[in-house]
Short mmCIF file of N, CA and C in Angstrom, two decimals:
data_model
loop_
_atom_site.label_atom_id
_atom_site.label_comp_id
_atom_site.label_asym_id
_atom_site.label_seq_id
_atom_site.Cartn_x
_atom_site.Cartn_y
_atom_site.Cartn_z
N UNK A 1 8.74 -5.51 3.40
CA UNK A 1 9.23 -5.04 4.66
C UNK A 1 10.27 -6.03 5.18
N UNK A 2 11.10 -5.24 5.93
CA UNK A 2 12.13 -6.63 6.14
C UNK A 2 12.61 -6.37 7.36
N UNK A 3 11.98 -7.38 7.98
CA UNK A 3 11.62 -7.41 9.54
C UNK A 3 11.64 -9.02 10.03
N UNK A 4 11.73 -9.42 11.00
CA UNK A 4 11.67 -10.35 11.49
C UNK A 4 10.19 -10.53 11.76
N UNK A 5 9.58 -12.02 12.10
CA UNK A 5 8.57 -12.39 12.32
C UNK A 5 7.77 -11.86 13.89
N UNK A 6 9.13 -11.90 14.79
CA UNK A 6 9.01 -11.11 15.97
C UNK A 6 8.92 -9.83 16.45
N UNK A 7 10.11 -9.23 15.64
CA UNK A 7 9.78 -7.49 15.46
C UNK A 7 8.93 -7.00 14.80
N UNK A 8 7.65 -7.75 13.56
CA UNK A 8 7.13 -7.56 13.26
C UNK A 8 5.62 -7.10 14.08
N UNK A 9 5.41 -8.49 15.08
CA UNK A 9 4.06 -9.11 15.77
C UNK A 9 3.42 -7.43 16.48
N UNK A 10 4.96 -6.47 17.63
CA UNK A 10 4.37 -5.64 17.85
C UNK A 10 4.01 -4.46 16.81
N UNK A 11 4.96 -3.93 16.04
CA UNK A 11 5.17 -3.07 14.80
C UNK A 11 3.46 -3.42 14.44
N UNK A 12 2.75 -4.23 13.94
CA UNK A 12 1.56 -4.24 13.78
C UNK A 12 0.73 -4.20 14.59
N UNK A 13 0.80 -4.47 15.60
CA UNK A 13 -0.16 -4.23 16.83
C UNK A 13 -0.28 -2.57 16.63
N UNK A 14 0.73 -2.29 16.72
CA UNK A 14 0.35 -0.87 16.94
C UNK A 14 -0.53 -0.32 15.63
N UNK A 15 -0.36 -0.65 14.15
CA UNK A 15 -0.57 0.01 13.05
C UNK A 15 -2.13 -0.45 13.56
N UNK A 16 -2.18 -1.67 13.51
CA UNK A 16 -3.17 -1.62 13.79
C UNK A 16 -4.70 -0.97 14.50
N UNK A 17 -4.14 -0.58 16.01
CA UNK A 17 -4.29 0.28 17.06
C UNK A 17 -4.54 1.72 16.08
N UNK A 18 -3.63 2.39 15.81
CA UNK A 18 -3.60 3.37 14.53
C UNK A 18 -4.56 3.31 13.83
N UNK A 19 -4.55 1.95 13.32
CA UNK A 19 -5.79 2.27 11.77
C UNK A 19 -7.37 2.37 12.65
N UNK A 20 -7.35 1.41 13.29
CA UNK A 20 -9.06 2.27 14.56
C UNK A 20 -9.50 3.19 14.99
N UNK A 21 -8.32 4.26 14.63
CA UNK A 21 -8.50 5.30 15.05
C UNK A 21 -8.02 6.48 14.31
N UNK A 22 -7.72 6.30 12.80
CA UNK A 22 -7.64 6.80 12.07
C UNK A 22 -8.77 7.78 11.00
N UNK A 23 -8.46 8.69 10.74
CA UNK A 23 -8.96 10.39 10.73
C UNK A 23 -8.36 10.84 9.74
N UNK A 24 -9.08 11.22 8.78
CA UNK A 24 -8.39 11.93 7.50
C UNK A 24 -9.90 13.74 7.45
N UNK A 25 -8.81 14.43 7.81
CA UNK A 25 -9.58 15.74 7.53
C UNK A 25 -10.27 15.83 6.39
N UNK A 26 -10.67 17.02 6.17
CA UNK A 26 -11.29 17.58 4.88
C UNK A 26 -9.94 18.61 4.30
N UNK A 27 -9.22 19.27 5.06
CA UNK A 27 -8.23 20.39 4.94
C UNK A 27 -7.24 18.98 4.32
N UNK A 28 -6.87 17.80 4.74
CA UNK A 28 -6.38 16.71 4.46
C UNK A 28 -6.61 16.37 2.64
N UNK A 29 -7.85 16.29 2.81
CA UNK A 29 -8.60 15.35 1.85
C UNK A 29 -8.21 16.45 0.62
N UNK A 30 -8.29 17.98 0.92
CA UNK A 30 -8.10 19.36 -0.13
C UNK A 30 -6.85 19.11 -0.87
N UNK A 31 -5.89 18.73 -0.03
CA UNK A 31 -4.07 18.90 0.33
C UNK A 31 -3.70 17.46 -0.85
N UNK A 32 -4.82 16.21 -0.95
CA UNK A 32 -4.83 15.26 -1.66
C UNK A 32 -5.15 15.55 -2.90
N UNK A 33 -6.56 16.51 -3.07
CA UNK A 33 -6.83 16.92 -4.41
C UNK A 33 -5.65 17.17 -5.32
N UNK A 34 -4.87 18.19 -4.56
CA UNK A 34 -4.04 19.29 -5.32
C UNK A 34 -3.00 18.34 -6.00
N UNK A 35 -2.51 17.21 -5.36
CA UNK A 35 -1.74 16.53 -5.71
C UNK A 35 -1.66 15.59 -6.84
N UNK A 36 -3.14 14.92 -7.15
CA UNK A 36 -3.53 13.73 -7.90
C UNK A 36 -4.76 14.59 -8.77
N UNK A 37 -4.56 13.98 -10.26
CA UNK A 37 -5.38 13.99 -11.17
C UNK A 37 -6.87 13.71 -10.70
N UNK A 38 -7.88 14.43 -10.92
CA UNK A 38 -9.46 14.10 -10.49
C UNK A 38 -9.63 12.43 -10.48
N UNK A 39 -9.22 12.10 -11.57
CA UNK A 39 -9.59 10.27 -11.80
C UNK A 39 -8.78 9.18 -10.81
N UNK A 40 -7.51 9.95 -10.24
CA UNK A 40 -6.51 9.69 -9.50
C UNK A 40 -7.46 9.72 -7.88
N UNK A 41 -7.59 11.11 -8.13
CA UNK A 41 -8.27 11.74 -6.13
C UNK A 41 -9.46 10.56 -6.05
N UNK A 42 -9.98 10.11 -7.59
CA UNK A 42 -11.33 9.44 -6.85
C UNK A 42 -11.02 8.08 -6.50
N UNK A 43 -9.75 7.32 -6.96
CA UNK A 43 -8.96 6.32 -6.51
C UNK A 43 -8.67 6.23 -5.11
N UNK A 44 -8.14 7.58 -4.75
CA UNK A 44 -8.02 7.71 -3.07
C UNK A 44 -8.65 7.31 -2.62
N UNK A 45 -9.94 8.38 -2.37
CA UNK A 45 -11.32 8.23 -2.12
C UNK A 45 -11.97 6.96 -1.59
N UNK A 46 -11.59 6.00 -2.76
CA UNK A 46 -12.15 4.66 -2.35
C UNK A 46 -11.44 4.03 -1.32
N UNK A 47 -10.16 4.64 -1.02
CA UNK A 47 -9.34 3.91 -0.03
C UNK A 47 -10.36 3.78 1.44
N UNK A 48 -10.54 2.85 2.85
CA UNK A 48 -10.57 2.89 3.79
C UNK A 48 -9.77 4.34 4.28
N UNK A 49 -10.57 4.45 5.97
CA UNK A 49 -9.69 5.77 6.11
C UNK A 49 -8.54 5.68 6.48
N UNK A 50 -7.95 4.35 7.33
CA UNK A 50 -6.93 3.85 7.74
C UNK A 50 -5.47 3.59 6.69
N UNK A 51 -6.13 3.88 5.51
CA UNK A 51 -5.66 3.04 4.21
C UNK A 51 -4.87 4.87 3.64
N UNK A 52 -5.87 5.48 3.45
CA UNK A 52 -5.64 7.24 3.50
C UNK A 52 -5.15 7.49 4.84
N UNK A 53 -5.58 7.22 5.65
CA UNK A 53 -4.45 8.27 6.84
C UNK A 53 -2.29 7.62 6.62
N UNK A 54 -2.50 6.07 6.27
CA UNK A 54 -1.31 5.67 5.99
C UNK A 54 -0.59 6.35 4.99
N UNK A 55 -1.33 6.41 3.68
CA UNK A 55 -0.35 7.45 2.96
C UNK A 55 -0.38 8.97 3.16
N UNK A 56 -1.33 9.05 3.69
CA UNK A 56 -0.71 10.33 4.27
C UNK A 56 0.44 10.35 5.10
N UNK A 57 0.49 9.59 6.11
CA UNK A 57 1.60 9.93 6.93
C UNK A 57 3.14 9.06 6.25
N UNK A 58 3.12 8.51 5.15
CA UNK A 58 3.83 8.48 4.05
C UNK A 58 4.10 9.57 3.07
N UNK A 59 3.58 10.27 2.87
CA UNK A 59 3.80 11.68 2.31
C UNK A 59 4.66 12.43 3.44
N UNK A 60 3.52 12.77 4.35
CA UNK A 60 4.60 13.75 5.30
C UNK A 60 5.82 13.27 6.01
N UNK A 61 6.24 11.62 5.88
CA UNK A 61 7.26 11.70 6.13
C UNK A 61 8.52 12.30 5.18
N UNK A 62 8.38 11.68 3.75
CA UNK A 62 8.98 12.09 2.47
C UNK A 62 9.34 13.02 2.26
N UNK A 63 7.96 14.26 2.78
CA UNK A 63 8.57 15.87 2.70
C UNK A 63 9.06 15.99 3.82
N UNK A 64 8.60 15.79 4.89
CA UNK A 64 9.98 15.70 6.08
C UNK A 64 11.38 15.61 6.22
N UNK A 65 11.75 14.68 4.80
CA UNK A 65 13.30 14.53 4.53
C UNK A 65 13.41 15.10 3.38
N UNK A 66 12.68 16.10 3.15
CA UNK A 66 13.14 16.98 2.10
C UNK A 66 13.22 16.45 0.66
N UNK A 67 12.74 15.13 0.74
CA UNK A 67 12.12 15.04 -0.67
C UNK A 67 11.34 15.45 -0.96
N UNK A 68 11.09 16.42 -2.32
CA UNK A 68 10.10 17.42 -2.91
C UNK A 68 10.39 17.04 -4.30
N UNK A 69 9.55 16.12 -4.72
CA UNK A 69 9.29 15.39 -6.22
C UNK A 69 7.51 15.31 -6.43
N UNK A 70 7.05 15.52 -7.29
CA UNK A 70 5.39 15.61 -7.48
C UNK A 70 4.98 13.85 -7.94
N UNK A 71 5.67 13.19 -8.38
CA UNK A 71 5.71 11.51 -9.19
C UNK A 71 5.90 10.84 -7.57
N UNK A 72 6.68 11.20 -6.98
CA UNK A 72 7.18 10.46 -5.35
C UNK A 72 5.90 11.31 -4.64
N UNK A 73 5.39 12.15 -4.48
CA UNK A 73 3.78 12.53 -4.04
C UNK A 73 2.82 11.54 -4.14
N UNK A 74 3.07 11.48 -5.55
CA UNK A 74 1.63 10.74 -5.95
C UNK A 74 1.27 9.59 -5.76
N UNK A 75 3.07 8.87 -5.66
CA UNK A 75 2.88 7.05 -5.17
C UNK A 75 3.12 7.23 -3.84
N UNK A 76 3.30 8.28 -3.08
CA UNK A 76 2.72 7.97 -1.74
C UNK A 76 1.50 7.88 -1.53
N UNK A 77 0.84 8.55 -1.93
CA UNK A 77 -0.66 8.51 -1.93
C UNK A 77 -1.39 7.81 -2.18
N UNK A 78 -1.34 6.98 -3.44
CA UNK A 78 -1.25 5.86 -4.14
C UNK A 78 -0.78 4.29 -4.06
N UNK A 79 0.19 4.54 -3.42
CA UNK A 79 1.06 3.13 -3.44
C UNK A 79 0.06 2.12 -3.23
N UNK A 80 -1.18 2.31 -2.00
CA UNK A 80 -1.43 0.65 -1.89
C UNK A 80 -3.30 1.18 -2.32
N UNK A 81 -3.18 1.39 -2.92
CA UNK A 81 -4.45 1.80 -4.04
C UNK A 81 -5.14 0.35 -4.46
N UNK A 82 -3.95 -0.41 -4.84
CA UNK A 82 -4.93 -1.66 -5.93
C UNK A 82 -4.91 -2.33 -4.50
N UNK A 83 -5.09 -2.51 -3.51
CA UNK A 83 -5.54 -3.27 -2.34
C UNK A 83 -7.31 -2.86 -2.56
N UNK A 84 -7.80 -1.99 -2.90
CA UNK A 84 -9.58 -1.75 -2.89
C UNK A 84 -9.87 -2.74 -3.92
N UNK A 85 -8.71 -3.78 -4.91
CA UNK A 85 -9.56 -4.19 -5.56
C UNK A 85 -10.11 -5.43 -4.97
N UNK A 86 -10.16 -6.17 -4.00
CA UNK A 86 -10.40 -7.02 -2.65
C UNK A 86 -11.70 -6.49 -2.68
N UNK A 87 -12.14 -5.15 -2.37
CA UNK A 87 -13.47 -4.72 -2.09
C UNK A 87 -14.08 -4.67 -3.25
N UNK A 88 -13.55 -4.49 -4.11
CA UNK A 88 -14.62 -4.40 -5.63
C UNK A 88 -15.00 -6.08 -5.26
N UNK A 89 -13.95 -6.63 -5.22
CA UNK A 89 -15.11 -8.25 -5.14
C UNK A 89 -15.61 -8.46 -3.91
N UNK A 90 -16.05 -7.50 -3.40
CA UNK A 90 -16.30 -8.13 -2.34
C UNK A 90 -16.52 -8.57 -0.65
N UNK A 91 -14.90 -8.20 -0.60
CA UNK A 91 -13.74 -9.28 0.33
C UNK A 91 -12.53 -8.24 0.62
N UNK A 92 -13.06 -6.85 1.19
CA UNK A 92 -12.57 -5.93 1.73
C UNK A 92 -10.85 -6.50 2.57
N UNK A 93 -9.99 -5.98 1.92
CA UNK A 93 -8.79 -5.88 3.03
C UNK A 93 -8.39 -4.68 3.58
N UNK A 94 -8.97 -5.24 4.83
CA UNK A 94 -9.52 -4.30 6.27
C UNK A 94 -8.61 -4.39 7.01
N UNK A 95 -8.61 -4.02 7.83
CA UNK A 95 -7.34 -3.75 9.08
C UNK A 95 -7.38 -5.53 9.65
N UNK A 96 -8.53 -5.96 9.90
CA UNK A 96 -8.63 -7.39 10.39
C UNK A 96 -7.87 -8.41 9.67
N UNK A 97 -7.73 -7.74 8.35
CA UNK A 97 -7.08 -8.79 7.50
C UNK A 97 -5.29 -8.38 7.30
N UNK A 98 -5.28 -7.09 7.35
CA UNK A 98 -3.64 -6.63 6.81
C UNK A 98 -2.74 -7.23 7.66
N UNK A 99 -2.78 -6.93 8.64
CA UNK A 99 -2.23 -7.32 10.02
C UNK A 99 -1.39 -8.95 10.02
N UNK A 100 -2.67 -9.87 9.76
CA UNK A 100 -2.15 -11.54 9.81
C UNK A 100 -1.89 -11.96 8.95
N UNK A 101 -1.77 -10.53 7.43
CA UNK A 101 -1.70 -11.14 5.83
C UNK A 101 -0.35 -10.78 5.60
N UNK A 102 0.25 -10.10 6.52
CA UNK A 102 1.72 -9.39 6.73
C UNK A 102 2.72 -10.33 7.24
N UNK A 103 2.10 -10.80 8.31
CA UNK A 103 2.51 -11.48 9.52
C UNK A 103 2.49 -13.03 8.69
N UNK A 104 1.77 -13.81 8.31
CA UNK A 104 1.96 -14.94 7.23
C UNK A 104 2.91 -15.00 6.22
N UNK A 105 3.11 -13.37 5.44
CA UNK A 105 3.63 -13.15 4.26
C UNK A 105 5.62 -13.60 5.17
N UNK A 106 5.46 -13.02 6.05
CA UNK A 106 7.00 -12.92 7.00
C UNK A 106 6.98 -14.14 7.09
N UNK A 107 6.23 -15.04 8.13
CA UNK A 107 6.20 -16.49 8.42
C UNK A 107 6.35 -17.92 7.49
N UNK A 108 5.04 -17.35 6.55
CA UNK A 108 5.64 -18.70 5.58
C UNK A 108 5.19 -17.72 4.12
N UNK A 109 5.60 -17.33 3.45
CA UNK A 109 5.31 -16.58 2.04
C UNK A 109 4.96 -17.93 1.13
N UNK A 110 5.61 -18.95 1.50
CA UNK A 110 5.21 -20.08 0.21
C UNK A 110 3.61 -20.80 0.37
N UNK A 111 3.45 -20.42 1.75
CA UNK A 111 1.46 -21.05 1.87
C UNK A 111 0.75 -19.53 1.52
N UNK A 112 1.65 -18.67 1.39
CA UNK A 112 0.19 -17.17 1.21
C UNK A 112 0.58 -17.60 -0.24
N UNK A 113 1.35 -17.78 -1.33
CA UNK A 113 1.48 -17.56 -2.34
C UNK A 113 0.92 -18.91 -3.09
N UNK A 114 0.74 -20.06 -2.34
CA UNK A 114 0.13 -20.84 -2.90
C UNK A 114 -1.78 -20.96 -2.14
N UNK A 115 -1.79 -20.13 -1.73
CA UNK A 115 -3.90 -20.04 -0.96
C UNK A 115 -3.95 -19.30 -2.13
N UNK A 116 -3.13 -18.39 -2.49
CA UNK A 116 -3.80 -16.83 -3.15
C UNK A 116 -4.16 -17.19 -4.59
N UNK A 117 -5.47 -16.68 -4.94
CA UNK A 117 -6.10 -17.44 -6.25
C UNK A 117 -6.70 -16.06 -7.03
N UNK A 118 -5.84 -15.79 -8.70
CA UNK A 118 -6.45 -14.62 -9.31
C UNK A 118 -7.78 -13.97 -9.48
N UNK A 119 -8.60 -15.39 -9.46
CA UNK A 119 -9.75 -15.00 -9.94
C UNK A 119 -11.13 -14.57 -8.44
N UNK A 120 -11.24 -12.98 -9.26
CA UNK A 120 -12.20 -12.77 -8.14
C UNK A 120 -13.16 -13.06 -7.73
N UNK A 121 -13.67 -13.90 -7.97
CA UNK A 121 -14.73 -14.79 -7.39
C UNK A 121 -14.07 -16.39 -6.81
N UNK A 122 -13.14 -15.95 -5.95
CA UNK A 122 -12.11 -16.94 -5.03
C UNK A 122 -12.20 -16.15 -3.86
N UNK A 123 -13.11 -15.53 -3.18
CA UNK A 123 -13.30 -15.32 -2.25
C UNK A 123 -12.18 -15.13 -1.34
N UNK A 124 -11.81 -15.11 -0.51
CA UNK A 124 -10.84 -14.99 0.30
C UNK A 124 -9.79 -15.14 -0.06
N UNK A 125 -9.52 -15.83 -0.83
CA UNK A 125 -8.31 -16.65 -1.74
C UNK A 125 -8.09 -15.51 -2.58
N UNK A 126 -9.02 -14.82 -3.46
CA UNK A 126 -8.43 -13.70 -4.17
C UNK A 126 -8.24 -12.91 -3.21
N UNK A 127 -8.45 -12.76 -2.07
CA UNK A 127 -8.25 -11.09 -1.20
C UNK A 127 -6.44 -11.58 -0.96
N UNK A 128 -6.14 -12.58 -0.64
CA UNK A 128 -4.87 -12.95 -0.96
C UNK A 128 -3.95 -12.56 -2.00
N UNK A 129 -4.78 -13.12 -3.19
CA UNK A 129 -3.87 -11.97 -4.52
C UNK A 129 -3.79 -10.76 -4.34
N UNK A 130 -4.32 -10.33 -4.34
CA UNK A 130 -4.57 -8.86 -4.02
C UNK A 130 -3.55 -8.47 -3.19
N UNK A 131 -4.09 -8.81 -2.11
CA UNK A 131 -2.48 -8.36 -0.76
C UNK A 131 -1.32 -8.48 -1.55
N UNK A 132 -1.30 -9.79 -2.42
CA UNK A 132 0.18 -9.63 -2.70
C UNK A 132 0.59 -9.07 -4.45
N UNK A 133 -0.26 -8.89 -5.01
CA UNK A 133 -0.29 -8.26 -6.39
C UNK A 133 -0.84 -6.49 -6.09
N UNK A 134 -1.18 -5.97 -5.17
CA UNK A 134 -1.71 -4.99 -5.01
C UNK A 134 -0.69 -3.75 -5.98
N UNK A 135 0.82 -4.04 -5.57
CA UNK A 135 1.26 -2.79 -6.06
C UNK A 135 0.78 -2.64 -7.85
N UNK A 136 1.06 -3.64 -8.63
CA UNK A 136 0.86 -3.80 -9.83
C UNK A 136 -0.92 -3.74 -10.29
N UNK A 137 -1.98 -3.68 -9.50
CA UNK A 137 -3.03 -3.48 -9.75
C UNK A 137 -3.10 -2.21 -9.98
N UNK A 138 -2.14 -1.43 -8.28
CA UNK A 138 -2.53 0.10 -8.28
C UNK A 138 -1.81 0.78 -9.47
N UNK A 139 -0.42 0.31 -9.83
CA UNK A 139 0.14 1.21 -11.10
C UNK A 139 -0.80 0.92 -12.51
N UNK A 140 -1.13 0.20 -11.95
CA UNK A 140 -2.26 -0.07 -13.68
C UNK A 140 -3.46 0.91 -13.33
N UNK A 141 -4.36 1.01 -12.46
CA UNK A 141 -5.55 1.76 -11.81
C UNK A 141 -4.49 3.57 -12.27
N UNK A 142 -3.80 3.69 -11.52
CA UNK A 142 -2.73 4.73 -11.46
C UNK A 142 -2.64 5.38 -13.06
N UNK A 143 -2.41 4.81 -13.89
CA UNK A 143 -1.60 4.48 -15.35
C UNK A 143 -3.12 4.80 -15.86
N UNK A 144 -4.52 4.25 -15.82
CA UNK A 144 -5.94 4.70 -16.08
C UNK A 144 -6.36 6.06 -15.77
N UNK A 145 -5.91 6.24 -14.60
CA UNK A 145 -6.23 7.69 -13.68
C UNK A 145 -5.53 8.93 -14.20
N UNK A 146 -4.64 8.44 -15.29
CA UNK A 146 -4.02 9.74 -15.64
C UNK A 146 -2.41 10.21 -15.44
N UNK A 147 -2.10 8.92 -14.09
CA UNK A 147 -1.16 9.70 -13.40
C UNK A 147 0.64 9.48 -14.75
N UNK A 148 1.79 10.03 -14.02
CA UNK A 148 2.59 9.56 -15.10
C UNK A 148 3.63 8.27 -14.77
N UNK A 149 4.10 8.28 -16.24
CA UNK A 149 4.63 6.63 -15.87
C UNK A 149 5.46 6.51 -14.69
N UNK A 150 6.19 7.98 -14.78
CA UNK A 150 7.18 7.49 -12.86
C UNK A 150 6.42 7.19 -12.30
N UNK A 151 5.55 8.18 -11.84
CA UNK A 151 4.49 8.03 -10.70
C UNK A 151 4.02 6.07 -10.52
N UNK A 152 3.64 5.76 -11.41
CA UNK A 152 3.10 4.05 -11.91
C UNK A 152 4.02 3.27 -11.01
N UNK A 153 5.38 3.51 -12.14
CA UNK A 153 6.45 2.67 -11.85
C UNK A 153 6.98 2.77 -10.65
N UNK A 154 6.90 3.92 -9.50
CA UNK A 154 7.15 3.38 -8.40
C UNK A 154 5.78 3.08 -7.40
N UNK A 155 4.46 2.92 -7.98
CA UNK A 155 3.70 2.81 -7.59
C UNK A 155 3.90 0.81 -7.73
N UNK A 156 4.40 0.81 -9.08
CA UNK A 156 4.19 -0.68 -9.07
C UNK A 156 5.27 -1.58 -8.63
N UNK A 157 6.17 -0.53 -8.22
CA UNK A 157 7.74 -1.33 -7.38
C UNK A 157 8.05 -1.03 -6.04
N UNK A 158 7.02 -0.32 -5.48
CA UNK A 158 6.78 0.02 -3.76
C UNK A 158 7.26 -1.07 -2.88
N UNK A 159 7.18 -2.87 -3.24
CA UNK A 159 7.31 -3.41 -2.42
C UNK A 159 8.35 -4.53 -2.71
N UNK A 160 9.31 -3.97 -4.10
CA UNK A 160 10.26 -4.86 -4.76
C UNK A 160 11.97 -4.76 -3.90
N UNK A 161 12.06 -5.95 -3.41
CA UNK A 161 13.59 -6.06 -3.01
C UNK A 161 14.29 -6.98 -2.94
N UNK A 162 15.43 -6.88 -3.61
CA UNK A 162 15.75 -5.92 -4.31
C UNK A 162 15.21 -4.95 -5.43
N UNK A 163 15.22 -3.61 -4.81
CA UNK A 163 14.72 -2.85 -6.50
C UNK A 163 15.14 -3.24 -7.93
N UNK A 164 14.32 -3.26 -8.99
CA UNK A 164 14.74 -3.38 -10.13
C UNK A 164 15.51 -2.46 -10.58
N UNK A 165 16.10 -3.00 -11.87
CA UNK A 165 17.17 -1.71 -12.81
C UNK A 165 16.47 -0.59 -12.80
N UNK A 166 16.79 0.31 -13.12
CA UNK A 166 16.56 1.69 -13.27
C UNK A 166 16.97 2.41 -13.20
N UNK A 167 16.92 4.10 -14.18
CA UNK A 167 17.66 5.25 -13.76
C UNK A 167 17.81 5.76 -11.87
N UNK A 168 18.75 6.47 -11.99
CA UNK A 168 19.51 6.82 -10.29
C UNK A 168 18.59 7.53 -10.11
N UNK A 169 17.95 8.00 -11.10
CA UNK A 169 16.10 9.37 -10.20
C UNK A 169 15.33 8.17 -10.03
N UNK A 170 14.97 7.07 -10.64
CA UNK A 170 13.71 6.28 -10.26
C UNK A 170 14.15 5.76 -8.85
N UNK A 171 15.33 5.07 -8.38
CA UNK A 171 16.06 4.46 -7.41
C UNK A 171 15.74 4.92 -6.64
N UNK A 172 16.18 6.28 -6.70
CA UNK A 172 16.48 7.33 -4.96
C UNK A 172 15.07 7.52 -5.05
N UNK A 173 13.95 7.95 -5.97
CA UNK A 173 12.69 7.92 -5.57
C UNK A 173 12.22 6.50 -4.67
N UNK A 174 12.56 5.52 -5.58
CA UNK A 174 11.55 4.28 -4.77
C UNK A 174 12.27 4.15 -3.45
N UNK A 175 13.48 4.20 -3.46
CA UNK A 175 13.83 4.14 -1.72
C UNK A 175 13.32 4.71 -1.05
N UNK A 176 12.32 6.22 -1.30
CA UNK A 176 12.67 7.21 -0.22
C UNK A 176 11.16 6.84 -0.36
N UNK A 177 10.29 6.66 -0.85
CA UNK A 177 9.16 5.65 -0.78
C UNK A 177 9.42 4.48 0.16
N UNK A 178 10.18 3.24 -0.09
CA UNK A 178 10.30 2.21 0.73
C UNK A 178 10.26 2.83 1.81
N UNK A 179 11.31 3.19 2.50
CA UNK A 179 12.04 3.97 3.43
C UNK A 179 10.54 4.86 4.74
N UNK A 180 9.80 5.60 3.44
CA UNK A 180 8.59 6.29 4.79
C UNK A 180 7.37 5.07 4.64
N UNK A 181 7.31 3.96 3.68
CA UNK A 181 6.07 3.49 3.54
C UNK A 181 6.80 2.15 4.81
N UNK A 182 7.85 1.89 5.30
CA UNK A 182 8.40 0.93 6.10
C UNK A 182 8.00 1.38 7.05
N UNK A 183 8.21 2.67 7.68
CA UNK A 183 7.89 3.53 8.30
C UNK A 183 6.89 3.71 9.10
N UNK A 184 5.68 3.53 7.80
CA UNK A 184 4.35 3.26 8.91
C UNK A 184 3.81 1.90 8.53
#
């Protein structure tokens, strides 16, 4: 995200505010099926609801601008997927944590990148990796689930900037990803 440390502080207050009070239907949850492979939907699933109401409202911005691609669907839905792996060990990244793990990442990126420790049994220290390896967990989880390699590859370049090389369809996809996932 590329924001200042200041324009950031409220921008999260609010997501925050948001994720407490975040609500994912069942007519919602149907609208998710249709989109993602069974092994994929149960990836969702594990998301927090705050975590699912975000890509949702990352989806509907996407089709809002008239992007209609099924691979740009799926990494909306998807994109911050490998963030549950924090909770497989453990050490849930919860709204309590996204917020000041954002806000650090803006402030000083060289102390989050040197706390953050691979191994999951680093307690807090891995929920750190995670925050910041998440996209590349989820295109691998993603890449297991069935989904296809676009789908992955902008699952695993959601938070790269500059974007990497790539064909002019992967590009205009991951922007228009960046673009609604900045968004919320």
């Amino acid at each position: 995200m590329m924001q200042s440390l200041r324009g950031a502080l409220p921008y999260r207050l609010r997501q925050f505010m948001n994720g407490l009070r975040a609500e994912v239907s069942a007519a919602e949850q149907e609208l998710v099926a249709t989109y993602l492979p069974p092994a994929a939907y149960a990836l969702f699933q594990q998301m927090p609801a705050d975590a699912q109401r975000h890509s949702l409202n990352v989806l509907a911005t996407i089709q809002a601008a008239g992007v209609a691609d099924a691979d740009l669907a799926v990494a909306a839905l998807l994109h911050d997927v490998g963030k549950v792996a924090a909770a497989h060990a453990g050490h849930p990244l919860n709204l309590w944590w996204r917020g000041p793990l954002v806000l650090l990442e803006l402030g000083a990126p060289w102390l989050l990148r040197r706390l953050a420790a691979p191994n999951p049994r680093g307690g807090w220290r891995y929920l750190l990796h995670v925050h910041l390896e998440h996209p590349s967990i989820g295109a691998a989880w993603a890449e297991q689930a069935g989904c296809s390699p676009l789908a992955c590859w902008l699952i695993g370049h959601h938070q790269d900037r500059p974007a990497p090389v790539a064909s002019s369809q992967a590009l205009t996809l991951l922007h228009a990803l960046q673009k609604a996932d900045d968004r919320h």
